[in-house]
mmCIF file with all atom_site columns, C-alpha atoms in Angstrom:
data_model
loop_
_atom_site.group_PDB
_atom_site.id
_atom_site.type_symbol
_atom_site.label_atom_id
_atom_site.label_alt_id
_atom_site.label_comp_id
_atom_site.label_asym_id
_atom_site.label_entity_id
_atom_site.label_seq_id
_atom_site.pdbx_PDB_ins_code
_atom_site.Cartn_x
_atom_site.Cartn_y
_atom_site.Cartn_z
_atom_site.occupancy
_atom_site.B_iso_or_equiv
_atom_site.pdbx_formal_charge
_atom_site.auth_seq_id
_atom_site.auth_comp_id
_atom_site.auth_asym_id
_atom_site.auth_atom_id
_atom_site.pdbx_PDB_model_num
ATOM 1   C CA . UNK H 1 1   ? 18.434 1.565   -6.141  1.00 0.00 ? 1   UNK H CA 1
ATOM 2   C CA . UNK H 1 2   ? 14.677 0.423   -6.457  1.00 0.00 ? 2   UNK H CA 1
ATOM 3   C CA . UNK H 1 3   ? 11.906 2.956   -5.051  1.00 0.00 ? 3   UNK H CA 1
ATOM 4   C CA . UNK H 1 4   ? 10.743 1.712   -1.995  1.00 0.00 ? 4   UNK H CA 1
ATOM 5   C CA . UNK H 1 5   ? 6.810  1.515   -1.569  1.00 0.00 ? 5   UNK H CA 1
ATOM 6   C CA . UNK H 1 6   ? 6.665  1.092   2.082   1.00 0.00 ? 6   UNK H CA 1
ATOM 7   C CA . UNK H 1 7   ? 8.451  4.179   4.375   1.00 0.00 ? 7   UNK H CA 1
ATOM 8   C CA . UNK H 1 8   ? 11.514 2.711   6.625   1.00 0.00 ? 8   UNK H CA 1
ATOM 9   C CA . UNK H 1 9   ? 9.825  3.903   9.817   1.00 0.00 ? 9   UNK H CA 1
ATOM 10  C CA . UNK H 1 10  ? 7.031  1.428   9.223   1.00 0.00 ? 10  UNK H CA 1
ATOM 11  C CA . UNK H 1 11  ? 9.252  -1.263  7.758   1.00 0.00 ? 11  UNK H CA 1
ATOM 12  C CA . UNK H 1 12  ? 11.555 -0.999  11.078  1.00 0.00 ? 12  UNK H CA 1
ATOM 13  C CA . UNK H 1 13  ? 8.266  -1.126  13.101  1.00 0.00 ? 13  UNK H CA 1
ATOM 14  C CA . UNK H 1 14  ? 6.621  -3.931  11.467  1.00 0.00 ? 14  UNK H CA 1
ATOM 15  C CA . UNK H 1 15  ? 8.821  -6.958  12.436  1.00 0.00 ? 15  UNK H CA 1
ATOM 16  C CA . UNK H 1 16  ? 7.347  -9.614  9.360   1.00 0.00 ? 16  UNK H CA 1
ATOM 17  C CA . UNK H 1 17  ? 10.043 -9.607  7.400   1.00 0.00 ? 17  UNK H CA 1
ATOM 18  C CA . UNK H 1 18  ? 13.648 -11.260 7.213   1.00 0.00 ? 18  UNK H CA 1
ATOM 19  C CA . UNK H 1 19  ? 12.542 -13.597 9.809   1.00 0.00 ? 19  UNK H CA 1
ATOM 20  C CA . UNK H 1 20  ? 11.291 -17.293 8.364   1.00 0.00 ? 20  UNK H CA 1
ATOM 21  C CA . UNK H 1 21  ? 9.591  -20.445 9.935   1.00 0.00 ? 21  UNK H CA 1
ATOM 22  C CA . UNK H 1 22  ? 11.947 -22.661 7.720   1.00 0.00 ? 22  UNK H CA 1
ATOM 23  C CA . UNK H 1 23  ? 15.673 -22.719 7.022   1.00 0.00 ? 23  UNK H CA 1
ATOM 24  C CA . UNK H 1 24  ? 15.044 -23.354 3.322   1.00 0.00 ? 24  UNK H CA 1
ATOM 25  C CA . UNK H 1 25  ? 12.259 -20.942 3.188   1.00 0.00 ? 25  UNK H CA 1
ATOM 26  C CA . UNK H 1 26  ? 11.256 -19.755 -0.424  1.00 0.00 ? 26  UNK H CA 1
ATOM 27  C CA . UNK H 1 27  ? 11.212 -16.700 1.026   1.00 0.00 ? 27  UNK H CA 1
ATOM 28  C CA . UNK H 1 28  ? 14.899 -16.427 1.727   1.00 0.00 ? 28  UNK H CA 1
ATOM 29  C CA . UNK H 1 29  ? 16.495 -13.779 -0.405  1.00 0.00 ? 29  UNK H CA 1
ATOM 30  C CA . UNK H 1 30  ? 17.815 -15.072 -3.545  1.00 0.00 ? 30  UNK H CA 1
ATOM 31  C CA . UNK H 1 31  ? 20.936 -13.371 -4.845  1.00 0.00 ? 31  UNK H CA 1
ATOM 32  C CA . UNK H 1 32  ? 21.797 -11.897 -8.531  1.00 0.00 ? 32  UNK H CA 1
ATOM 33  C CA . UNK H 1 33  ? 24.964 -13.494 -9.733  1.00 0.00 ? 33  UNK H CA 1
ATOM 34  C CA . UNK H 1 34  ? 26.812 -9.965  -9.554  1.00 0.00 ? 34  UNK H CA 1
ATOM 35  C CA . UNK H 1 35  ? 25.735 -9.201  -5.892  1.00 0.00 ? 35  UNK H CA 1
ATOM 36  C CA . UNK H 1 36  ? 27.159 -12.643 -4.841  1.00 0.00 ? 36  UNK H CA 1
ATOM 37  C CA . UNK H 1 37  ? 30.366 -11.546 -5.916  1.00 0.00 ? 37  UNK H CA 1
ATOM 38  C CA . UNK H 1 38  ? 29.601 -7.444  -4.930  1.00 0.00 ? 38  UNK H CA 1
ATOM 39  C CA . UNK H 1 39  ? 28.661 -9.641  -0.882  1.00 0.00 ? 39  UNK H CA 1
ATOM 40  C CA . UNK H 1 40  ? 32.200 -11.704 -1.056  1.00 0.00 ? 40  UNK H CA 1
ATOM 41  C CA . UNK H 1 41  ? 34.277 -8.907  -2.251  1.00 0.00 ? 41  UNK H CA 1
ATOM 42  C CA . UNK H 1 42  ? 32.844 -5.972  0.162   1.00 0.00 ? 42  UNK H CA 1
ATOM 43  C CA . UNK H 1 43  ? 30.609 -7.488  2.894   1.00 0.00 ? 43  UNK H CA 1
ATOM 44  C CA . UNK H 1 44  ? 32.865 -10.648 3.623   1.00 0.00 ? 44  UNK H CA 1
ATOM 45  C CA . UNK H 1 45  ? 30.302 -13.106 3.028   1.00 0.00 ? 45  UNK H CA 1
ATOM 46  C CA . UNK H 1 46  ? 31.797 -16.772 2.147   1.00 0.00 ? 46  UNK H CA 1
ATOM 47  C CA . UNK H 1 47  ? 30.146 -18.401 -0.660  1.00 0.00 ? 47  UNK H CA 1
ATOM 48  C CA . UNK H 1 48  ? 29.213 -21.037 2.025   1.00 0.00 ? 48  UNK H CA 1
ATOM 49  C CA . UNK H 1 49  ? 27.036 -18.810 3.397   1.00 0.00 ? 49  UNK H CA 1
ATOM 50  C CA . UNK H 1 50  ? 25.005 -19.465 0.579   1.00 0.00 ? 50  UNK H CA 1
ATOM 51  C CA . UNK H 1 51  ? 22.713 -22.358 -0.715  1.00 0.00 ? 51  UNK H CA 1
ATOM 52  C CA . UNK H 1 52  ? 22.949 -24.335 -4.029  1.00 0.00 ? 52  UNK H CA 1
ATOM 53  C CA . UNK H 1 53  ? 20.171 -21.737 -5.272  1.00 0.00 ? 53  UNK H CA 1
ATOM 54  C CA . UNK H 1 54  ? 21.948 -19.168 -4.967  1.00 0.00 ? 54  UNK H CA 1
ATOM 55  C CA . UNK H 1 55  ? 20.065 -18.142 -1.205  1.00 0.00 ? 55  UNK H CA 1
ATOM 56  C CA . UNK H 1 56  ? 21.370 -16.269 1.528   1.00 0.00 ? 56  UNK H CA 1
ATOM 57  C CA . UNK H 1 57  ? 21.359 -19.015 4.621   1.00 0.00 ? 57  UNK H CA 1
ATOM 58  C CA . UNK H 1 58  ? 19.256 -17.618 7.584   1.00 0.00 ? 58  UNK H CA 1
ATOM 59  C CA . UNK H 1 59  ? 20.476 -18.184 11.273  1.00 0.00 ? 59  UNK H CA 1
ATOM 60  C CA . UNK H 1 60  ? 18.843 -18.863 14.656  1.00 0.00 ? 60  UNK H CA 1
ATOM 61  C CA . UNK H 1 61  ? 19.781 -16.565 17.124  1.00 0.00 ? 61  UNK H CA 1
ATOM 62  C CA . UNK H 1 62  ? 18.697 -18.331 20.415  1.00 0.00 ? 62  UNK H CA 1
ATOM 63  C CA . UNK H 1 63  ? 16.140 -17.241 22.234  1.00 0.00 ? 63  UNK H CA 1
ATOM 64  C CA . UNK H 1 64  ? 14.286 -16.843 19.453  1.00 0.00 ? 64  UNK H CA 1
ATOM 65  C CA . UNK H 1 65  ? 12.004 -19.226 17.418  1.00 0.00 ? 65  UNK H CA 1
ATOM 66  C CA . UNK H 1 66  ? 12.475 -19.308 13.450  1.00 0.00 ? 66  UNK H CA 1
ATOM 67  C CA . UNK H 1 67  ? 15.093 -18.151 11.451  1.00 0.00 ? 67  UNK H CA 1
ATOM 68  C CA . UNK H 1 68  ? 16.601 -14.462 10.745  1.00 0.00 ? 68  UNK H CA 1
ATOM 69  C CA . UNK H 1 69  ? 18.572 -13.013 7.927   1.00 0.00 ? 69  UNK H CA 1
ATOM 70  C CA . UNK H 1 70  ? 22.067 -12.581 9.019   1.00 0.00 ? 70  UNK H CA 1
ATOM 71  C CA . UNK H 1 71  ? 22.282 -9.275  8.051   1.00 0.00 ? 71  UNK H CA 1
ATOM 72  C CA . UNK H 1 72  ? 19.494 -8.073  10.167  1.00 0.00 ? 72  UNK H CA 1
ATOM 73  C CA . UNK H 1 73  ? 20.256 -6.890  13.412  1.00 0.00 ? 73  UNK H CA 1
ATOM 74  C CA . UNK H 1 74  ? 17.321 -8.126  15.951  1.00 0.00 ? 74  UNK H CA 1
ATOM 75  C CA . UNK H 1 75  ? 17.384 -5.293  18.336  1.00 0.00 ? 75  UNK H CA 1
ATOM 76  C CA . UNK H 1 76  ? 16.773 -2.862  16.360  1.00 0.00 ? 76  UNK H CA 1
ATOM 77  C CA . UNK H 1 77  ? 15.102 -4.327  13.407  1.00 0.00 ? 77  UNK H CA 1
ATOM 78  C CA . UNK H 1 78  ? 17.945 -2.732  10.845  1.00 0.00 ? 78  UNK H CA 1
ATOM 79  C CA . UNK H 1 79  ? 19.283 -4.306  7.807   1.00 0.00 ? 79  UNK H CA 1
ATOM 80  C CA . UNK H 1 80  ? 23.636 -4.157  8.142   1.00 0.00 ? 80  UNK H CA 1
ATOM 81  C CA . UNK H 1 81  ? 23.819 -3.872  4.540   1.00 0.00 ? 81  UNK H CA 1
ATOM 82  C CA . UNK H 1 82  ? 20.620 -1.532  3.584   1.00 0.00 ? 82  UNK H CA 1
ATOM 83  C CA . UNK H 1 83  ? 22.142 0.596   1.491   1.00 0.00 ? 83  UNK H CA 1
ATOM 84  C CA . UNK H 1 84  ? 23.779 -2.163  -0.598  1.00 0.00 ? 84  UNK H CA 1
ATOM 85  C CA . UNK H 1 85  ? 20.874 -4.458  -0.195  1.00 0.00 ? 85  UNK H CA 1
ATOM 86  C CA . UNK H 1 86  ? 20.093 -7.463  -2.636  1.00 0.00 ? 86  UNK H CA 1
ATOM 87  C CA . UNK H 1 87  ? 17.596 -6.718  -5.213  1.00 0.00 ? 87  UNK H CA 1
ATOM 88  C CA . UNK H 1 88  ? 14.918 -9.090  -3.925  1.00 0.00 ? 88  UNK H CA 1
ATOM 89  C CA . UNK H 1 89  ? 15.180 -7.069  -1.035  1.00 0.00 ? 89  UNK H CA 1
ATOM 90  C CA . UNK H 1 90  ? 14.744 -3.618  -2.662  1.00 0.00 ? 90  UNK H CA 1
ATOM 91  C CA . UNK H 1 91  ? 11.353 -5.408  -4.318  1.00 0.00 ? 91  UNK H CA 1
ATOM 92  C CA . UNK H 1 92  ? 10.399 -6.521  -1.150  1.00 0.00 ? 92  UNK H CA 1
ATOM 93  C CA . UNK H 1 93  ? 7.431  -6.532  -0.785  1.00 0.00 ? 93  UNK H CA 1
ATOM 94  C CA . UNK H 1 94  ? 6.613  -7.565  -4.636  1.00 0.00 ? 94  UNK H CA 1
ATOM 95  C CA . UNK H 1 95  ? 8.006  -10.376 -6.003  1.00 0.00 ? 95  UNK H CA 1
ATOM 96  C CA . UNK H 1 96  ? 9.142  -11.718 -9.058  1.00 0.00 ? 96  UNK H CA 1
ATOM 97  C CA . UNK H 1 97  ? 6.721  -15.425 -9.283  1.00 0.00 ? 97  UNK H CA 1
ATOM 98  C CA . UNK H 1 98  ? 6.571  -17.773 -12.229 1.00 0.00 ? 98  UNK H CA 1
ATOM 99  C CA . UNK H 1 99  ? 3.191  -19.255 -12.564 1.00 0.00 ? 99  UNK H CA 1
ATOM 100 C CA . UNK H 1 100 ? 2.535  -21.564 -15.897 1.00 0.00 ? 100 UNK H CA 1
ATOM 101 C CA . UNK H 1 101 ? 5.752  -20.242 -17.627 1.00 0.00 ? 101 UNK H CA 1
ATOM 102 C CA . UNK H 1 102 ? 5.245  -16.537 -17.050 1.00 0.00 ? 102 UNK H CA 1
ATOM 103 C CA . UNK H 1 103 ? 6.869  -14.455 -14.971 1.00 0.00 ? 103 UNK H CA 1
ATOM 104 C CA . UNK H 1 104 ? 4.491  -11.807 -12.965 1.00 0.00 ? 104 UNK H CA 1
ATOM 105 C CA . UNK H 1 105 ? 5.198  -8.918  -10.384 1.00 0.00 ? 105 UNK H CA 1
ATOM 106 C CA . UNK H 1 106 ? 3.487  -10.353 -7.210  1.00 0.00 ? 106 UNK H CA 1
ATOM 107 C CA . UNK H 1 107 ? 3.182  -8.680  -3.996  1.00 0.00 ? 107 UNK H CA 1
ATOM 108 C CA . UNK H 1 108 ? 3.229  -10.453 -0.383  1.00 0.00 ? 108 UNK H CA 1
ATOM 109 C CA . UNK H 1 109 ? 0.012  -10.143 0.660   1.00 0.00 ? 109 UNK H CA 1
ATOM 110 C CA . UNK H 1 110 ? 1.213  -10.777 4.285   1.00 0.00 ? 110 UNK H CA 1
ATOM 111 C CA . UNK H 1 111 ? 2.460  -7.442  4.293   1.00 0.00 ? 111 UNK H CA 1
ATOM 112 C CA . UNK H 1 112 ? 0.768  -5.237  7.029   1.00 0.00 ? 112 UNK H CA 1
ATOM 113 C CA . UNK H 1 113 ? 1.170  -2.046  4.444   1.00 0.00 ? 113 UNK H CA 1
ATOM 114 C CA . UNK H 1 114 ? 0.518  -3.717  1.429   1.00 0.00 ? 114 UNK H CA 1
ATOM 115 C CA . UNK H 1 115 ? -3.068 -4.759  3.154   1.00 0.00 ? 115 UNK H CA 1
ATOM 116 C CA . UNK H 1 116 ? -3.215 -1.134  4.112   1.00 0.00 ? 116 UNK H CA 1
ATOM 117 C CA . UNK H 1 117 ? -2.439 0.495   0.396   1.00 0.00 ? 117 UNK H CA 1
ATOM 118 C CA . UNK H 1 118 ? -3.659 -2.390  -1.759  1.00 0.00 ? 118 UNK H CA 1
ATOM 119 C CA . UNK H 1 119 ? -6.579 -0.413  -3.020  1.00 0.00 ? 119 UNK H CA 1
ATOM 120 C CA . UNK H 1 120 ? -5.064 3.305   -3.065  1.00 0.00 ? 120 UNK H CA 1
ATOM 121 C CA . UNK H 1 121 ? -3.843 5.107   -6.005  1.00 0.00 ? 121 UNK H CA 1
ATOM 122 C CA . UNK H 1 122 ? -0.607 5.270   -4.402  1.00 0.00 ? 122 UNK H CA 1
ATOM 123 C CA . UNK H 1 123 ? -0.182 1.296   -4.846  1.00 0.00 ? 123 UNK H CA 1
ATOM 124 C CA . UNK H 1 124 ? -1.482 1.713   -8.434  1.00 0.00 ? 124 UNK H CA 1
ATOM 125 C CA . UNK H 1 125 ? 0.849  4.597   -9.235  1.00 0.00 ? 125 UNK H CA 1
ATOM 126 C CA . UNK H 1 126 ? 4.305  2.240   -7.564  1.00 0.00 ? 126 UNK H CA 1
ATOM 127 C CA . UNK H 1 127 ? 2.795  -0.968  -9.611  1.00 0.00 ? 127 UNK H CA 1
ATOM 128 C CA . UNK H 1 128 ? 3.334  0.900   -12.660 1.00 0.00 ? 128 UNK H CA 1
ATOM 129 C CA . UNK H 1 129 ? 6.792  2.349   -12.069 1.00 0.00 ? 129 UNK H CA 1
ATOM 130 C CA . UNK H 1 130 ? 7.615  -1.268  -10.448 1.00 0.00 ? 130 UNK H CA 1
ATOM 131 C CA . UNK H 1 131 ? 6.220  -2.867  -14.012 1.00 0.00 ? 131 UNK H CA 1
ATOM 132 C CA . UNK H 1 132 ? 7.575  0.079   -16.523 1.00 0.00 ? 132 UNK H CA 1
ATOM 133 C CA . UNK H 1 133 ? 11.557 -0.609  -14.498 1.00 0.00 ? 133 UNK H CA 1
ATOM 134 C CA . UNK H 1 134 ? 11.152 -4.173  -14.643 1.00 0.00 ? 134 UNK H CA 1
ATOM 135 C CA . UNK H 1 135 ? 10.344 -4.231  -18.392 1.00 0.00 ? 135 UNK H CA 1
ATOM 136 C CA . UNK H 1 136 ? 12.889 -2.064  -19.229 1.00 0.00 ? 136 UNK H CA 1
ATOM 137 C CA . UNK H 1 137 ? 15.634 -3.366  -21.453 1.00 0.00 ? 137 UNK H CA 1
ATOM 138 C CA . UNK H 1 138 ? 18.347 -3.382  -18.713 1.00 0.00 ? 138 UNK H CA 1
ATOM 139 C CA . UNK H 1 139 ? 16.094 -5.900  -16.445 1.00 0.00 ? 139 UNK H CA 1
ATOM 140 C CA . UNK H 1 140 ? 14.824 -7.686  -18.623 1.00 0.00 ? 140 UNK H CA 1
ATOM 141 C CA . UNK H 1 141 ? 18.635 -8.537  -19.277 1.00 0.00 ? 141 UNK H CA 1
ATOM 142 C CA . UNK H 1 142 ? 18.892 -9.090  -15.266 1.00 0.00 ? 142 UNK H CA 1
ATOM 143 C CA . UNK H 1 143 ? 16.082 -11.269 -15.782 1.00 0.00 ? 143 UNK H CA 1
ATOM 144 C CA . UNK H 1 144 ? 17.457 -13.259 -18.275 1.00 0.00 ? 144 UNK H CA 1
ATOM 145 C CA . UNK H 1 145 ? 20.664 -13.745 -16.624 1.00 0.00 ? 145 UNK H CA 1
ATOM 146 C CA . UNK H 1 146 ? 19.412 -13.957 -12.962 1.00 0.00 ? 146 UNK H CA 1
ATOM 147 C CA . UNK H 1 147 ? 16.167 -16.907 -13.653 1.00 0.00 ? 147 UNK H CA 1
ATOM 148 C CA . UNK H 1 148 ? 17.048 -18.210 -9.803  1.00 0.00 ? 148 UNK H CA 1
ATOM 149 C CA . UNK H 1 149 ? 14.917 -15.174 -8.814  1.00 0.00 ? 149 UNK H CA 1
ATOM 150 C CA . UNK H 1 150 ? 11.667 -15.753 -10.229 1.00 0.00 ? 150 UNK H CA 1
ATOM 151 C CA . UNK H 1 151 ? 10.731 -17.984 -7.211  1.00 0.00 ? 151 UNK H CA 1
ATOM 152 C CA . UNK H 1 152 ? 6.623  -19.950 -7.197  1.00 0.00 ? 152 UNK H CA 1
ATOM 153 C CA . UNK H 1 153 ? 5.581  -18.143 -4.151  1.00 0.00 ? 153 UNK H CA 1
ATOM 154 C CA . UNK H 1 154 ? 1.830  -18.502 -1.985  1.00 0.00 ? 154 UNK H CA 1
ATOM 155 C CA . UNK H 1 155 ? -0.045 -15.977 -0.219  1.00 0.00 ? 155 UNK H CA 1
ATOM 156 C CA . UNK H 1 156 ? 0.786  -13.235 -3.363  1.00 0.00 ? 156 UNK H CA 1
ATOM 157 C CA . UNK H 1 157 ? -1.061 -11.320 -5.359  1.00 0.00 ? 157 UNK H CA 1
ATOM 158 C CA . UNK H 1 158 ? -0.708 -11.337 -9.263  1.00 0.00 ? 158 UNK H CA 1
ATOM 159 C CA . UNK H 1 159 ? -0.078 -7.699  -10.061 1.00 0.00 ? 159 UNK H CA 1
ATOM 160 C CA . UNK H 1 160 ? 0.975  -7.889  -13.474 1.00 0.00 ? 160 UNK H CA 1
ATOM 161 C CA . UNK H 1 161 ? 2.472  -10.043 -16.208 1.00 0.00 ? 161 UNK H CA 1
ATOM 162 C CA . UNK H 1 162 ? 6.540  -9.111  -17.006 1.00 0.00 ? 162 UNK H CA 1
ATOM 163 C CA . UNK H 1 163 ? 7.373  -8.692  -21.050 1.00 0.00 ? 163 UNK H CA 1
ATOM 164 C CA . UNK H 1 164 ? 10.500 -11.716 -20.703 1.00 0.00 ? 164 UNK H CA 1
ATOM 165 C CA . UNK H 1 165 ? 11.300 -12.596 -23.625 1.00 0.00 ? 165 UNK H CA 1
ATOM 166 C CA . UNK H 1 166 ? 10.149 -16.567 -24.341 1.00 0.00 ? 166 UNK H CA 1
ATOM 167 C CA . UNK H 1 167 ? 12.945 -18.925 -22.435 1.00 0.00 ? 167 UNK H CA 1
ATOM 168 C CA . UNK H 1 168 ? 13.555 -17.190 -19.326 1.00 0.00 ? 168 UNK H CA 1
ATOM 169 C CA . UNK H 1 169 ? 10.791 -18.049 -17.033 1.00 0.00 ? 169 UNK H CA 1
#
């Protein structure tokens, strides 16, 4: 399990994320080929649930404008499957964008707390243990078999460039 940067009781009070003006959002969690299998065998979840790239589906839950994770529970702003959460999820709110060919740790700049932190030492201190785990030799072979989740996203920040070896991006 990834670090988290921002604390749960400000995550659960924030209300940004999960939730999506579009049903084939960019910003829908993309899944690692080992947790779609990890989601069928222990969470139920039919590969139908799914899109072609590889994308948890979002529903509408009526009364309510946009679209929602399934696995988040409206009320209460928890995540049904947070301690088995995707990886996007766990990097949330960095990102892994491609931008010319190169894969960079992003962050969402419509994060409340990122806005917050952005200039402290604390966000300097995560962006290095974020870049020193992601360039590590075990995900950079995550990387390389996982591409689907290097997503182009907008409204991020370029934090840093990833060490992928030439081909994956």
């Amino acid at each position: 399990m990834i670090k988290q940067f921002v604390p749960e009781d400000v995550c659960l009070k924030c209300r940004g994320c999960c939730r999506f003006s579009e049903a084939n959002s960019v910003w829908l969690p993309c899944l690692l080929d080992e947790e779609i299998v990890e989601l069928a065998d222990k969470k139920g979840i039919a590969a139908v649930s799914l899109s072609m790239d590889k994308r948890i589906m979002p529903k509408v839950i009526e009364g309510n404008e946009g679209f929602f994770c399934p696995f988040l529970s409206i009320t209460d702003n928890k995540c049904a499957i947070y301690n088995s959460r995707p990886f996007e999820c766990q990097l949330y709110p960095f990102l892994l964008s491609l931008r010319q060919k190169k894969a960079l740790l992003t962050v969402d700049l419509n994060c409340p707390y990122v806005q917050e932190k952005i200039n402290t030492p604390e966000f300097k201190e995560y962006t290095l243990y974020l870049a020193d785990l992601l360039n590590s030799p075990a995900y950079l072979r995550l990387l390389k078999n996982n591409p689907q989740i290097i997503q182009a996203y907008a409204q991020v920040l370029d934090v840093v460039e990833l060490n992928l070896p030439h081909g994956i991006a």
